[in-house]
Coordinates of C-alpha atoms in Angstrom, one line a residue:
M14 CA 141.9 148.3 66.6
K15 CA 141.8 146.1 69.4
N16 CA 144.7 143.6 70.3
D17 CA 143.5 139.8 70.8
S18 CA 144.9 139.2 73.9
N19 CA 142.9 135.8 74.3
N20 CA 144.3 134.5 71.3
S21 CA 140.9 134.5 69.0
I22 CA 140.5 135.3 65.7
T23 CA 139.2 138.8 65.9
N24 CA 138.7 140.4 62.7
V25 CA 139.7 144.5 62.3
D26 CA 138.9 144.2 58.8
E27 CA 138.2 142.2 55.7
D28 CA 141.9 140.5 55.3
V29 CA 144.1 141.5 58.3
L30 CA 143.2 140.3 62.1
A31 CA 144.1 141.9 65.2
P32 CA 147.8 140.9 66.2
L33 CA 148.4 138.0 68.4
I34 CA 149.9 139.1 71.9
L35 CA 152.0 137.1 74.0
D36 CA 153.5 137.3 77.4
R37 CA 156.8 136.1 76.2
A38 CA 157.9 134.8 72.7
D39 CA 158.8 131.2 73.9
E40 CA 155.5 130.7 75.3
I41 CA 154.1 129.2 72.2
T42 CA 155.2 126.2 69.7
W43 CA 156.3 127.8 66.4
D44 CA 156.2 125.8 63.3
D45 CA 159.2 128.1 61.5
S46 CA 161.4 130.5 62.5
A47 CA 164.1 132.9 61.1
D48 CA 166.5 135.7 62.1
V49 CA 164.7 137.8 59.6
V50 CA 161.5 137.6 57.9
V51 CA 160.5 139.0 54.9
I52 CA 156.7 139.8 53.9
G53 CA 156.3 140.1 50.1
Y54 CA 158.6 139.3 47.8
G55 CA 158.8 141.4 45.0
G56 CA 161.3 143.6 44.3
A57 CA 161.6 145.3 47.7
G58 CA 161.3 142.0 49.3
V59 CA 163.9 140.2 47.5
V60 CA 166.3 143.0 47.8
T61 CA 165.9 143.2 51.6
A62 CA 166.5 139.6 51.6
L63 CA 169.8 139.9 49.9
Q64 CA 170.7 142.6 52.0
A65 CA 170.3 140.6 55.1
K66 CA 171.6 137.6 54.1
E67 CA 174.9 139.1 53.1
R68 CA 175.1 139.1 57.2
N69 CA 175.0 135.4 56.9
I70 CA 171.9 135.1 58.8
D71 CA 168.7 133.2 58.2
V72 CA 166.3 134.9 55.9
L73 CA 163.0 133.4 55.3
A74 CA 160.7 135.4 53.0
I75 CA 157.0 134.7 52.9
D76 CA 154.5 135.9 49.6
R77 CA 150.6 135.6 49.3
F78 CA 151.6 133.9 45.4
D79 CA 154.8 132.9 43.9
G80 CA 156.7 136.2 44.6
G81 CA 157.4 139.2 41.7
G82 CA 154.8 141.2 42.7
A83 CA 154.2 144.9 41.1
T84 CA 158.3 144.8 40.1
A85 CA 158.0 141.7 38.1
L86 CA 155.3 143.4 35.9
S87 CA 156.7 146.7 36.0
G88 CA 159.1 148.4 33.6
G89 CA 162.4 147.5 35.2
V90 CA 163.7 151.1 35.4
Y91 CA 166.3 152.3 37.9
Y92 CA 166.7 156.0 38.5
G93 CA 170.5 156.5 38.7
G94 CA 173.2 159.4 38.5
G95 CA 176.4 159.5 37.7
T96 CA 176.3 156.1 36.0
R97 CA 178.6 154.7 33.5
F98 CA 176.1 154.1 31.1
Q99 CA 175.4 157.7 31.3
R100 CA 179.0 158.1 30.4
E101 CA 179.0 155.7 27.8
A102 CA 175.8 157.7 26.0
G103 CA 178.1 161.2 26.5
F104 CA 176.8 162.6 29.7
D105 CA 178.7 163.8 32.2
D106 CA 176.1 163.5 35.5
S107 CA 176.9 163.5 39.2
A108 CA 174.9 162.8 42.5
E109 CA 174.8 166.5 43.0
E110 CA 172.7 167.6 40.1
M111 CA 170.9 164.5 40.6
L112 CA 170.3 165.9 44.0
K113 CA 169.2 169.2 43.0
Y114 CA 166.6 167.7 40.4
L115 CA 164.9 165.1 42.6
W116 CA 165.0 168.0 45.6
M117 CA 162.3 169.8 43.4
E118 CA 160.0 166.5 43.1
A119 CA 160.4 165.1 46.5
K120 CA 158.5 168.1 48.3
G121 CA 159.9 167.8 51.2
V122 CA 158.3 164.0 51.5
V123 CA 162.0 163.1 53.4
A124 CA 164.5 164.8 55.1
Y125 CA 166.8 166.7 52.8
E126 CA 169.8 164.6 54.0
T127 CA 167.5 161.3 53.3
M128 CA 167.6 162.5 49.9
R129 CA 171.4 163.3 49.7
R130 CA 172.3 159.8 51.1
F131 CA 170.2 158.4 48.4
C132 CA 172.1 160.5 45.5
L133 CA 175.6 159.9 47.0
N134 CA 175.0 155.7 47.3
N135 CA 172.9 156.0 44.0
N136 CA 175.8 154.4 42.0
R137 CA 177.0 152.0 44.4
D138 CA 173.2 150.8 44.7
L139 CA 173.1 149.9 40.9
E140 CA 176.4 148.5 41.0
W141 CA 175.1 146.1 43.6
L142 CA 172.3 145.3 41.5
E143 CA 174.6 144.4 38.7
A144 CA 176.9 142.3 41.1
H145 CA 173.6 140.1 41.6
G146 CA 172.6 139.7 37.9
V147 CA 170.7 142.9 36.7
K148 CA 171.8 144.0 33.7
F149 CA 171.6 147.9 32.4
G150 CA 172.5 149.2 29.0
G151 CA 174.0 152.7 27.6
A152 CA 171.4 152.8 24.5
L153 CA 169.9 156.2 24.8
T154 CA 166.7 157.8 23.3
T155 CA 166.1 161.6 23.6
E156 CA 162.6 161.3 22.2
K157 CA 159.9 162.4 24.5
T158 CA 158.5 159.0 25.4
A159 CA 156.9 157.3 28.9
Y160 CA 159.2 154.1 28.5
P161 CA 161.5 153.6 25.7
A162 CA 161.4 151.2 22.8
D163 CA 163.4 148.1 22.6
G164 CA 166.8 148.2 22.2
K165 CA 166.8 151.5 23.9
F166 CA 167.6 151.8 27.8
L167 CA 168.6 154.8 28.7
Y168 CA 166.1 158.0 28.5
Y169 CA 164.8 160.9 30.1
S170 CA 162.4 159.7 32.3
G171 CA 160.7 162.5 34.2
N172 CA 160.8 166.4 34.2
E173 CA 164.7 167.0 33.4
R174 CA 164.1 169.1 30.5
I175 CA 161.5 171.2 31.2
E176 CA 162.9 174.6 31.7
R177 CA 162.3 175.3 35.6
Y178 CA 164.0 172.1 36.4
A179 CA 166.8 172.7 34.0
R180 CA 167.7 176.5 35.1
A181 CA 168.4 174.5 38.8
A182 CA 170.0 171.4 37.9
K183 CA 171.8 169.9 34.2
P184 CA 169.5 167.8 32.6
A185 CA 170.6 164.3 32.1
P186 CA 168.8 161.0 30.8
R187 CA 168.5 159.4 34.5
G188 CA 165.7 156.3 33.5
H189 CA 168.0 153.0 33.4
R190 CA 166.0 150.4 32.0
T191 CA 166.9 146.7 32.7
I192 CA 167.6 144.9 29.6
G193 CA 165.1 143.0 28.2
T194 CA 162.2 143.0 25.4
G195 CA 159.1 144.5 26.5
F196 CA 158.4 145.5 30.2
S197 CA 161.8 144.5 31.4
G198 CA 160.8 144.3 35.3
Y199 CA 160.4 140.6 34.8
A200 CA 164.4 140.5 34.1
F201 CA 164.6 142.7 36.9
Y202 CA 163.5 140.4 39.4
N203 CA 164.3 137.4 38.0
A204 CA 168.1 138.2 38.7
L205 CA 167.3 139.2 42.1
R206 CA 165.4 135.9 42.4
E207 CA 168.3 133.8 41.0
S208 CA 171.1 135.4 43.3
A209 CA 168.5 135.2 46.2
D210 CA 168.1 131.3 45.7
K211 CA 172.1 130.7 45.4
A212 CA 172.3 132.7 48.3
G213 CA 169.8 130.0 50.5
I214 CA 167.2 132.2 51.1
R215 CA 164.2 130.3 51.7
V216 CA 160.9 131.2 50.6
L217 CA 157.7 130.4 52.0
T218 CA 154.8 130.8 48.8
H219 CA 151.0 131.1 48.7
A220 CA 151.2 132.0 52.3
P221 CA 149.2 135.2 53.1
V222 CA 150.4 136.9 56.2
S223 CA 147.1 137.4 58.1
R224 CA 148.4 138.9 61.7
L225 CA 151.2 140.0 63.7
V226 CA 152.7 138.4 66.7
A227 CA 154.0 140.5 69.3
T228 CA 155.0 140.5 73.2
K229 CA 153.0 142.8 75.9
N230 CA 155.7 145.3 75.4
G231 CA 155.4 145.8 71.7
A232 CA 157.6 144.2 70.1
I233 CA 157.1 142.0 67.2
V234 CA 158.3 138.6 67.5
G235 CA 156.7 136.6 64.7
V236 CA 153.6 136.4 61.9
Q237 CA 150.8 133.9 61.5
V238 CA 150.1 133.0 57.8
A239 CA 147.5 131.4 56.4
A240 CA 149.4 128.5 54.1
L241 CA 147.5 126.9 51.5
P242 CA 148.2 123.4 50.9
D243 CA 150.0 122.1 47.6
A244 CA 145.9 120.9 45.8
A245 CA 145.1 124.4 46.2
R246 CA 147.8 126.2 44.5
D247 CA 147.0 125.4 41.0
K248 CA 143.8 127.5 41.7
H249 CA 145.5 130.1 43.1
I250 CA 147.6 131.0 40.4
A251 CA 145.1 130.9 37.9
L252 CA 143.4 133.7 39.9
F253 CA 146.2 135.5 40.5
K254 CA 147.0 135.6 36.7
K255 CA 143.5 136.8 35.6
I256 CA 144.9 140.3 36.4
S257 CA 147.2 141.3 34.0
P258 CA 147.4 145.6 34.6
F259 CA 148.2 146.0 31.1
V260 CA 145.0 144.3 29.2
P261 CA 142.6 147.1 29.5
F262 CA 138.6 146.6 30.5
K263 CA 139.5 144.0 32.9
G264 CA 138.5 145.8 36.1
E265 CA 135.1 143.9 37.2
K266 CA 136.6 140.5 36.4
S267 CA 139.8 141.8 38.4
E268 CA 137.9 142.5 41.3
E269 CA 135.9 139.2 40.7
A270 CA 139.2 137.0 40.8
I271 CA 140.1 139.1 44.1
R272 CA 137.0 137.8 46.0
N273 CA 137.6 134.4 45.2
A274 CA 141.2 134.0 45.8
R275 CA 139.9 135.4 49.3
V276 CA 138.0 132.8 49.5
L277 CA 139.9 130.1 48.5
E278 CA 142.6 131.3 50.8
R279 CA 139.9 131.3 53.9
I280 CA 138.3 127.8 52.9
C281 CA 141.7 126.2 52.5
A282 CA 144.3 127.7 54.3
R283 CA 146.1 126.6 57.6
P284 CA 147.3 128.9 60.0
K285 CA 151.2 128.7 60.8
L286 CA 153.4 130.7 63.1
V287 CA 156.5 131.2 62.0
R288 CA 159.2 133.0 64.6
A289 CA 161.1 136.3 63.6
R290 CA 164.3 136.5 66.2
N291 CA 165.3 139.8 64.7
G292 CA 162.9 141.4 62.6
V293 CA 160.1 141.4 60.6
V294 CA 160.1 143.7 57.4
L295 CA 156.5 144.5 55.4
C296 CA 157.4 144.7 51.8
T297 CA 153.8 144.1 50.2
G298 CA 153.5 147.0 48.0
G299 CA 150.6 149.4 47.5
F300 CA 146.7 149.2 47.6
A301 CA 145.7 149.7 44.2
Y302 CA 143.8 146.3 44.2
N303 CA 142.4 146.9 47.5
L304 CA 139.1 148.7 46.6
R305 CA 138.0 149.1 50.4
M306 CA 141.1 151.2 50.7
L307 CA 141.1 153.2 47.7
A308 CA 137.7 154.2 48.1
K309 CA 139.0 156.1 51.5
Y310 CA 141.7 157.9 50.6
R311 CA 141.0 158.7 46.7
P312 CA 137.6 158.4 46.5
L313 CA 137.1 159.5 42.5
L314 CA 140.1 156.9 41.5
A315 CA 137.7 154.3 43.4
Q316 CA 134.4 155.3 41.8
N317 CA 136.2 155.2 38.1
Y318 CA 138.4 151.9 38.6
T319 CA 136.9 150.4 35.9
A320 CA 138.2 152.6 33.7
L321 CA 142.0 152.4 34.8
M322 CA 145.2 150.5 34.0
R323 CA 145.9 149.8 38.0
L324 CA 149.6 148.9 37.7
G325 CA 150.9 146.1 39.7
S326 CA 149.6 142.7 40.7
M327 CA 146.7 140.9 43.3
G328 CA 149.4 141.3 45.9
C329 CA 149.0 144.9 45.7
D330 CA 146.3 144.9 48.4
G331 CA 147.3 147.3 51.3
S332 CA 147.7 144.4 53.8
G333 CA 151.3 144.9 54.7
I334 CA 150.1 148.8 55.5
E335 CA 147.1 147.4 57.8
L336 CA 149.6 145.0 59.4
G337 CA 151.6 147.9 60.6
Q338 CA 148.5 149.7 61.3
S339 CA 147.4 146.9 63.5
V340 CA 150.2 147.6 65.7
G341 CA 150.2 151.1 66.1
G342 CA 152.1 152.0 63.2
A343 CA 151.2 155.4 61.9
V344 CA 150.8 156.0 58.1
A345 CA 151.0 159.1 55.4
L346 CA 150.5 160.4 52.5
M347 CA 147.8 157.5 51.7
D348 CA 146.0 159.9 49.0
S349 CA 149.1 160.4 47.1
A350 CA 149.3 158.4 43.8
F351 CA 150.6 158.1 40.5
V352 CA 147.9 158.7 38.1
A353 CA 149.5 158.5 34.5
K354 CA 148.4 159.8 31.4
A355 CA 150.9 159.6 28.5
L356 CA 150.3 162.0 25.6
A357 CA 153.3 161.1 23.8
P358 CA 154.4 159.5 21.4
P359 CA 153.2 160.4 19.1
S360 CA 154.3 163.9 19.6
A361 CA 152.2 165.5 17.6
L362 CA 149.5 165.4 20.6
L363 CA 151.9 167.7 22.4
Y364 CA 151.0 170.6 20.1
G365 CA 147.6 170.6 21.7
I366 CA 146.2 172.0 24.5
V367 CA 144.3 170.2 27.8
V368 CA 141.7 171.9 29.2
N369 CA 139.1 171.4 31.9
A370 CA 135.1 171.8 32.5
R371 CA 136.0 175.2 32.8
G372 CA 137.9 175.5 29.5
Q373 CA 141.0 176.6 31.4
R374 CA 144.5 175.3 30.8
F375 CA 146.1 173.7 34.0
V376 CA 148.6 171.9 33.1
N377 CA 152.0 171.9 31.1
E378 CA 151.1 169.3 28.5
D379 CA 154.3 168.4 27.6
A380 CA 155.0 167.4 31.5
Y381 CA 155.8 163.8 32.8
A382 CA 153.0 161.4 32.3
G383 CA 152.6 161.3 36.0
F384 CA 152.1 164.8 36.5
L385 CA 149.5 165.7 34.0
G386 CA 147.5 162.4 35.0
D387 CA 147.6 163.6 38.6
A388 CA 146.5 167.0 37.7
I389 CA 143.6 166.0 35.6
A390 CA 142.0 163.9 38.9
A391 CA 142.2 167.2 40.5
Q392 CA 140.1 168.7 37.9
P393 CA 136.2 169.0 38.8
G394 CA 134.8 164.9 38.1
G395 CA 138.4 164.1 37.2
R396 CA 137.4 165.8 33.3
A397 CA 139.7 167.0 30.7
W398 CA 140.1 167.4 27.4
L399 CA 142.9 167.9 24.8
I400 CA 142.1 170.6 22.0
M401 CA 143.8 170.3 18.6
S402 CA 144.1 171.7 15.4
G403 CA 143.2 169.7 12.4
T404 CA 146.8 169.8 11.2
A405 CA 148.0 168.2 14.9
L406 CA 144.9 166.0 14.8
R407 CA 146.4 164.1 11.2
K408 CA 149.9 164.2 12.1
A409 CA 148.8 162.1 15.4
I410 CA 147.0 160.1 13.1
M411 CA 149.9 159.6 11.3
G412 CA 152.3 158.8 14.0
S413 CA 149.8 156.3 15.7
M414 CA 149.7 154.0 12.9
P415 CA 151.5 150.8 12.8
G416 CA 154.1 152.1 10.2
G417 CA 154.8 155.0 12.1
N418 CA 155.1 154.4 15.5
R419 CA 157.8 151.7 16.7
Q420 CA 155.5 151.1 20.0
F421 CA 152.2 150.6 18.2
A422 CA 150.5 148.4 20.7
R423 CA 151.5 150.9 23.7
Y424 CA 151.3 153.8 22.3
G425 CA 149.8 154.0 18.9
L426 CA 147.2 151.8 19.4
P427 CA 145.6 153.3 22.5
I428 CA 145.4 157.0 20.9
L429 CA 143.6 155.7 18.0
L430 CA 140.8 154.0 19.8
N431 CA 140.4 157.0 22.1
L432 CA 139.9 158.9 18.9
A433 CA 137.1 156.5 17.4
L434 CA 135.7 155.1 20.5
G435 CA 136.3 158.0 23.6
G436 CA 133.7 160.6 22.6
T437 CA 136.1 162.8 20.3
R438 CA 134.1 166.0 19.6
R439 CA 134.8 168.4 16.5
G440 CA 133.6 171.6 16.0
R441 CA 134.4 174.3 13.5
S442 CA 135.0 177.0 16.1
P443 CA 135.8 176.9 19.7
E444 CA 132.6 177.8 21.0
A445 CA 130.6 175.0 18.9
L446 CA 133.4 172.4 20.3
A447 CA 132.6 173.8 23.4
R448 CA 129.1 173.6 23.5
K449 CA 129.8 169.3 22.4
C450 CA 131.7 169.1 25.1
G451 CA 129.8 170.5 27.7
I452 CA 132.4 173.6 28.1
D453 CA 131.9 177.1 28.7
P454 CA 132.2 178.6 25.2
A455 CA 133.2 182.0 26.0
A456 CA 135.8 180.2 28.4
L457 CA 137.2 178.0 25.8
K458 CA 137.6 180.6 23.3
E459 CA 139.6 182.7 25.4
T460 CA 141.9 179.8 26.1
I461 CA 142.5 179.4 22.5
D462 CA 143.0 182.9 21.7
V463 CA 145.4 183.8 24.6
Y464 CA 147.1 180.7 23.8
G465 CA 147.7 181.3 19.9
A466 CA 148.8 185.2 20.7
T467 CA 151.5 184.0 23.2
A468 CA 152.8 181.5 20.6
E469 CA 152.8 184.1 18.0
K470 CA 154.9 186.7 20.2
G471 CA 157.4 183.7 21.1
A472 CA 156.9 184.6 24.7
P473 CA 157.1 181.7 27.3
D474 CA 154.5 179.8 27.9
P475 CA 153.1 180.7 31.4
L476 CA 152.5 176.7 32.1
E477 CA 156.0 176.3 30.8
K478 CA 155.5 174.0 27.8
S479 CA 158.6 173.5 25.8
A480 CA 158.4 176.0 23.0
D481 CA 159.2 173.2 20.5
Y482 CA 155.5 172.3 21.0
V483 CA 153.8 175.8 21.4
E484 CA 152.2 176.8 18.1
P485 CA 148.7 178.4 17.3
L486 CA 145.4 176.1 17.1
G487 CA 144.5 178.1 13.9
K488 CA 141.3 179.4 12.7
G489 CA 140.3 176.2 11.2
S490 CA 138.3 172.9 12.8
Y491 CA 139.1 171.7 16.2
T492 CA 139.2 168.5 17.9
A493 CA 138.5 167.6 21.5
M494 CA 139.8 164.3 22.8
D495 CA 138.4 162.9 25.8
I496 CA 141.2 162.5 28.6
S497 CA 138.7 162.1 31.4
I498 CA 139.8 159.9 34.4
G499 CA 136.3 157.9 33.7
N500 CA 137.1 157.6 30.3
K501 CA 137.9 153.8 29.8
F502 CA 139.7 154.8 26.3
A503 CA 141.7 157.3 27.9
F504 CA 143.9 154.2 29.5
T505 CA 145.2 156.6 32.9
A506 CA 147.3 154.3 34.7
L507 CA 147.4 153.9 38.8
F508 CA 149.2 153.0 41.8
T509 CA 149.4 154.2 45.0
L510 CA 152.7 156.1 46.9
G511 CA 151.6 156.7 50.1
G512 CA 152.1 154.0 53.2
L513 CA 153.6 153.3 57.0
V514 CA 155.7 156.1 58.6
V515 CA 159.1 154.5 58.9
D516 CA 162.2 156.2 60.3
E517 CA 164.6 157.3 57.5
N518 CA 168.1 156.2 59.0
N519 CA 166.5 152.3 59.6
G520 CA 163.1 152.0 58.1
A521 CA 162.0 151.0 61.5
V522 CA 158.1 151.3 61.3
K523 CA 156.9 154.5 63.7
R524 CA 153.8 155.1 65.7
A525 CA 152.2 158.7 65.5
D526 CA 154.1 159.6 68.6
G527 CA 157.3 159.4 66.6
A528 CA 158.2 156.3 68.7
P529 CA 159.6 152.8 66.7
I530 CA 157.9 149.4 66.7
E531 CA 160.6 147.3 68.1
G532 CA 161.4 144.6 65.5
L533 CA 159.2 146.2 62.5
Y534 CA 160.3 147.5 59.4
A535 CA 158.9 148.5 56.0
A536 CA 160.2 149.4 52.9
G537 CA 158.9 149.8 49.0
R538 CA 155.3 150.8 48.3
A539 CA 154.5 149.8 51.9
A540 CA 156.3 152.5 53.3
V541 CA 156.4 156.3 53.0
G542 CA 159.9 156.9 50.8
L543 CA 161.7 159.0 48.4
C544 CA 158.6 159.4 45.9
S545 CA 155.6 159.2 47.9
S546 CA 154.4 163.1 47.1
G547 CA 156.6 163.4 43.6
Y548 CA 156.8 160.7 41.2
I549 CA 159.1 159.9 38.2
S550 CA 159.8 156.5 36.3
G551 CA 162.3 154.7 37.7
M552 CA 162.2 156.2 41.2
S553 CA 159.9 153.4 42.6
I554 CA 162.5 150.8 41.9
A555 CA 165.2 153.1 43.0
D556 CA 163.3 153.3 46.5
C557 CA 162.8 150.0 46.4
V558 CA 166.6 149.0 46.6
F559 CA 167.2 152.3 48.6
S560 CA 164.5 151.2 51.5
G561 CA 165.3 147.7 51.2
R562 CA 169.1 147.2 51.6
R563 CA 168.4 149.6 54.6
A564 CA 165.5 147.4 56.5
G565 CA 167.5 144.6 55.7
E566 CA 170.9 145.8 57.0
A567 CA 168.6 147.1 60.5
A568 CA 166.9 144.0 60.7
A569 CA 170.0 141.9 60.3
R570 CA 172.0 143.9 62.8
R571 CA 169.0 144.2 65.5
G572 CA 169.7 140.4 67.0
R573 CA 173.6 141.5 67.5

């Protein structure tokens, strides 16, 4: 990327311009200014803004749309340990036990001391959220689920009860769902937004940031936005709303809306320069809705985008990451993603076995949905099938019906649609089933036989599947449900996890040589964070709070 030292508009990619380089910050006339400028006003952005505002400074938040981002569309789950809600449910959890568990999941993505600091401050962060109006509850569900039903607000949101993890760390339910109906991320975000409004945080909406402004010594001193006039905002909002991450089969229509929004911004927007006296904080989320970036880092997922449920909003376009790169910011783990496939509820599906195109098991079927989906994405062609006995199939169908599943639309209906329309195959023998699926017949028979023999002996499953779900598939008919990445009826969820490399002490964006970029910070999914290489439900929002407070505090203090 070239620096734009002539103040001309130079495209470095589709959406982000090369930085505007100044000799001095005061050599131009700025249209607006603030001590701290926050780019992206979703979960990480509003937390960053609130924390910076606590230092009694002027904070301006800028959002491409109206704010909320992926957080407002999420489940609103905060991963927490040692909380009063756990105690209300009868669990004596601690920061130390949570640290033991998370360090196994984190895979060294952050320093041990950083993860320890997160765990030690975790309950205080939750109480900080409560002080800003976010409401949690202690009503517990112990069933295996990717998301608890309405009325339940505490659950096991990761792999805490899998034997390998349970041996190392005392299991506890740490998924704290915000009180609300349905996916309650809206309740989480709205409470913080209301608190931010009361605190006097200024907000500039419908203003995508097109480039950073820096001095010749490399310090970031402001941003250039493309502000839409009031007359264009209704159309802008309408295009934004065309993307609903939980409505399937809309991949092509979503891309059309994305293109139209960019055209509207280029035709109608007017440039506006905003001075940041202390610093700029990038809180723009991931890049699930940027096919160009997705194709670069995860080509299989980009090729199958029409079959995926891309979680987040149109604002998850990678622009913040690319803004950081435009001034030399380093990135890491850009191929890391949350690729999720939930098999339960209904729990009857967990009695089956998941095999790849070679007819081999490769994953624990009752693992966390993100682990299962990522394991499938790593198989040749992203192909996988769930092999079930006739008994398990009947129980799964009954458990998916409206009367047998309290979350029919979320879990039951997708299972029934996949069984009916997703290419389900049946066979009277493993070999017959394998031939219908294009799997090696001998290999599938051996896999089923070995699995059955292990179950009959009562021996531990080699892939650590819970003994509660291990039983022979039997000798009757078999069914294969296609759960491949490319099957649009498999309803695989996706969001990205990699981003800008930051200083773990203050959130400052770092260059490839490790030096910080003066005046530039990042938080949330725009940055490499706690869950960038091992995501479990609740850790994205927890990291937004942890990294947002960290960056907001550092940016606020920089000018002092």
